[in-house]
């Protein structure tokens, strides 16, 4: 992913709106009301938003939606593209390893019903986003970690494989020569993909997958697989996802915060900006040395994104167009 190869900044909110009924079907509503909602649903246009320059992943998700597939299926298929992209060194195969040389992956997924599945610290399985979906759909749990998650994945037919590519091994070996023995707090090592989608029925789902902080301590887990941290979806309100230094996202429960701010009437853009404010305005916070970026969408199909520093971008698929957009950012000094 070429993060600095941005197209010109465009308005994320000016690309056209998804038409979504603000009325929700409850179990005691009449069939007339349901019919009215179904006819409104015909005009809903699919939407995808994802962190970074993830054009192919977003196109893949959009193709699922245009064919009438669910938002859940779209975000899973989109994230799988980046997990299989060996050139992206912070997601899936080819991810940079922990300081012991092990690639460990984190992922989570959330559907329109508010169900959630996650896997943490998984070795040897490339498509952890699909394993997270299996956790959500095939177990009574929401999270599986480490060996247990890998064992579960294998039981579901996932093939174990070596995730450490020659390029990532070389980078790790070079890091070992000079590195202080601590994780590197550097955005160049972050490319987590967070993805949110709205399908033709107006349902929202989201997914997030990463290899986490490069050269992290063995066992370290960031925000990406944690509900409310790296991802949160409420189908009546919208969704949010995060990239960047997971510790800072977790300390402010960033994605949950954004959805709750939208519930209180903030736009996705305002909510993302307030969530970044929650981090940078902490007394003595040395935000110049780390990056966090957020994306968000609301039920009306409005999108927003904001980051601490300028080196964050995202892709939006809307009205059959996939645009790569540089995020607005806080640290303009
Ligand atoms: N946002 C990815 C991580 O901190 O692990």
PDB file of N, CA and C in Angstrom, residues 24 36 38 50 60 84 94 97 119 125 170 175 178 184-185 190 193-194 226-227 231 236 302 321:
ATOM      1  N   UNK A  24     -37.224   1.859  12.242  1.00  0.00           N
ATOM      2  CA  UNK A  24     -36.732   0.492  12.378  1.00  0.00           C
ATOM      3  C   UNK A  24     -37.875  -0.437  12.710  1.00  0.00           C
ATOM      4  N   UNK A  36     -43.684  -0.504   3.562  1.00  0.00           N
ATOM      5  CA  UNK A  36     -43.158   0.837   3.291  1.00  0.00           C
ATOM      6  C   UNK A  36     -41.645   0.844   3.435  1.00  0.00           C
ATOM      7  N   UNK A  38     -39.619  -1.757   3.122  1.00  0.00           N
ATOM      8  CA  UNK A  38     -39.001  -2.541   2.051  1.00  0.00           C
ATOM      9  C   UNK A  38     -38.905  -1.694   0.787  1.00  0.00           C
ATOM     10  N   UNK A  50     -12.865   2.315   4.072  1.00  0.00           N
ATOM     11  CA  UNK A  50     -11.792   1.519   4.667  1.00  0.00           C
ATOM     12  C   UNK A  50     -10.556   2.376   4.880  1.00  0.00           C
ATOM     13  N   UNK A  60     -13.472  -4.995  -3.962  1.00  0.00           N
ATOM     14  CA  UNK A  60     -13.958  -6.364  -3.718  1.00  0.00           C
ATOM     15  C   UNK A  60     -15.208  -6.331  -2.844  1.00  0.00           C
ATOM     16  N   UNK A  84      -4.180 -11.264   2.298  1.00  0.00           N
ATOM     17  CA  UNK A  84      -3.412 -12.064   1.333  1.00  0.00           C
ATOM     18  C   UNK A  84      -2.333 -11.242   0.624  1.00  0.00           C
ATOM     19  N   UNK A  94       2.852 -11.809   5.560  1.00  0.00           N
ATOM     20  CA  UNK A  94       3.852 -10.762   5.284  1.00  0.00           C
ATOM     21  C   UNK A  94       3.859  -9.679   6.337  1.00  0.00           C
ATOM     22  N   UNK A  97       6.842  -9.236  12.184  1.00  0.00           N
ATOM     23  CA  UNK A  97       6.669 -10.111  13.344  1.00  0.00           C
ATOM     24  C   UNK A  97       6.811  -9.376  14.671  1.00  0.00           C
ATOM     25  N   UNK A 119     -10.434 -12.818  17.046  1.00  0.00           N
ATOM     26  CA  UNK A 119      -9.312 -13.700  17.385  1.00  0.00           C
ATOM     27  C   UNK A 119      -8.094 -12.825  17.677  1.00  0.00           C
ATOM     28  N   UNK A 125      -2.146 -18.660  10.536  1.00  0.00           N
ATOM     29  CA  UNK A 125      -3.408 -18.647   9.787  1.00  0.00           C
ATOM     30  C   UNK A 125      -3.543 -17.273   9.139  1.00  0.00           C
ATOM     31  N   UNK A 170      13.671 -10.326   6.732  1.00  0.00           N
ATOM     32  CA  UNK A 170      14.847  -9.465   6.519  1.00  0.00           C
ATOM     33  C   UNK A 170      14.687  -8.159   7.322  1.00  0.00           C
ATOM     34  N   UNK A 175      16.159  -4.879  12.017  1.00  0.00           N
ATOM     35  CA  UNK A 175      15.705  -4.171  13.229  1.00  0.00           C
ATOM     36  C   UNK A 175      16.477  -4.666  14.456  1.00  0.00           C
ATOM     37  N   UNK A 178      19.997  -2.978  15.375  1.00  0.00           N
ATOM     38  CA  UNK A 178      20.120  -1.639  15.964  1.00  0.00           C
ATOM     39  C   UNK A 178      19.053  -1.318  17.001  1.00  0.00           C
ATOM     40  N   UNK A 184       8.344  -0.370  18.307  1.00  0.00           N
ATOM     41  CA  UNK A 184       8.541   0.913  17.637  1.00  0.00           C
ATOM     42  C   UNK A 184       7.197   1.632  17.512  1.00  0.00           C
ATOM     43  N   UNK A 185       7.133   2.835  18.063  1.00  0.00           N
ATOM     44  CA  UNK A 185       5.912   3.625  17.954  1.00  0.00           C
ATOM     45  C   UNK A 185       6.046   4.486  16.711  1.00  0.00           C
ATOM     46  N   UNK A 190       2.244   0.826  10.733  1.00  0.00           N
ATOM     47  CA  UNK A 190       0.809   0.600  10.918  1.00  0.00           C
ATOM     48  C   UNK A 190       0.046   0.691   9.632  1.00  0.00           C
ATOM     49  N   UNK A 193      -6.154  -2.641   8.471  1.00  0.00           N
ATOM     50  CA  UNK A 193      -7.342  -2.299   7.693  1.00  0.00           C
ATOM     51  C   UNK A 193      -8.594  -2.419   8.560  1.00  0.00           C
ATOM     52  N   UNK A 194      -9.292  -1.290   8.659  1.00  0.00           N
ATOM     53  CA  UNK A 194     -10.629  -1.278   9.248  1.00  0.00           C
ATOM     54  C   UNK A 194     -11.585  -0.980   8.117  1.00  0.00           C
ATOM     55  N   UNK A 226     -10.497  -5.676  19.517  1.00  0.00           N
ATOM     56  CA  UNK A 226     -11.250  -5.391  20.747  1.00  0.00           C
ATOM     57  C   UNK A 226     -12.496  -4.579  20.429  1.00  0.00           C
ATOM     58  N   UNK A 227     -13.630  -5.107  20.827  1.00  0.00           N
ATOM     59  CA  UNK A 227     -14.909  -4.426  20.550  1.00  0.00           C
ATOM     60  C   UNK A 227     -14.910  -3.037  21.189  1.00  0.00           C
ATOM     61  N   UNK A 231     -12.991  -1.343  16.475  1.00  0.00           N
ATOM     62  CA  UNK A 231     -14.227  -1.438  15.666  1.00  0.00           C
ATOM     63  C   UNK A 231     -15.446  -1.369  16.568  1.00  0.00           C
ATOM     64  N   UNK A 236     -28.356   0.820  14.134  1.00  0.00           N
ATOM     65  CA  UNK A 236     -29.321   1.924  14.146  1.00  0.00           C
ATOM     66  C   UNK A 236     -28.622   3.277  14.044  1.00  0.00           C
ATOM     67  N   UNK A 302     -23.476   9.064   5.542  1.00  0.00           N
ATOM     68  CA  UNK A 302     -22.458  10.120   5.622  1.00  0.00           C
ATOM     69  C   UNK A 302     -21.197   9.505   6.208  1.00  0.00           C
ATOM     70  N   UNK A 321     -18.461   4.749  -7.212  1.00  0.00           N
ATOM     71  CA  UNK A 321     -17.098   5.292  -7.384  1.00  0.00           C
ATOM     72  C   UNK A 321     -16.257   4.971  -6.171  1.00  0.00           C
TER      73      UNK A 321
END
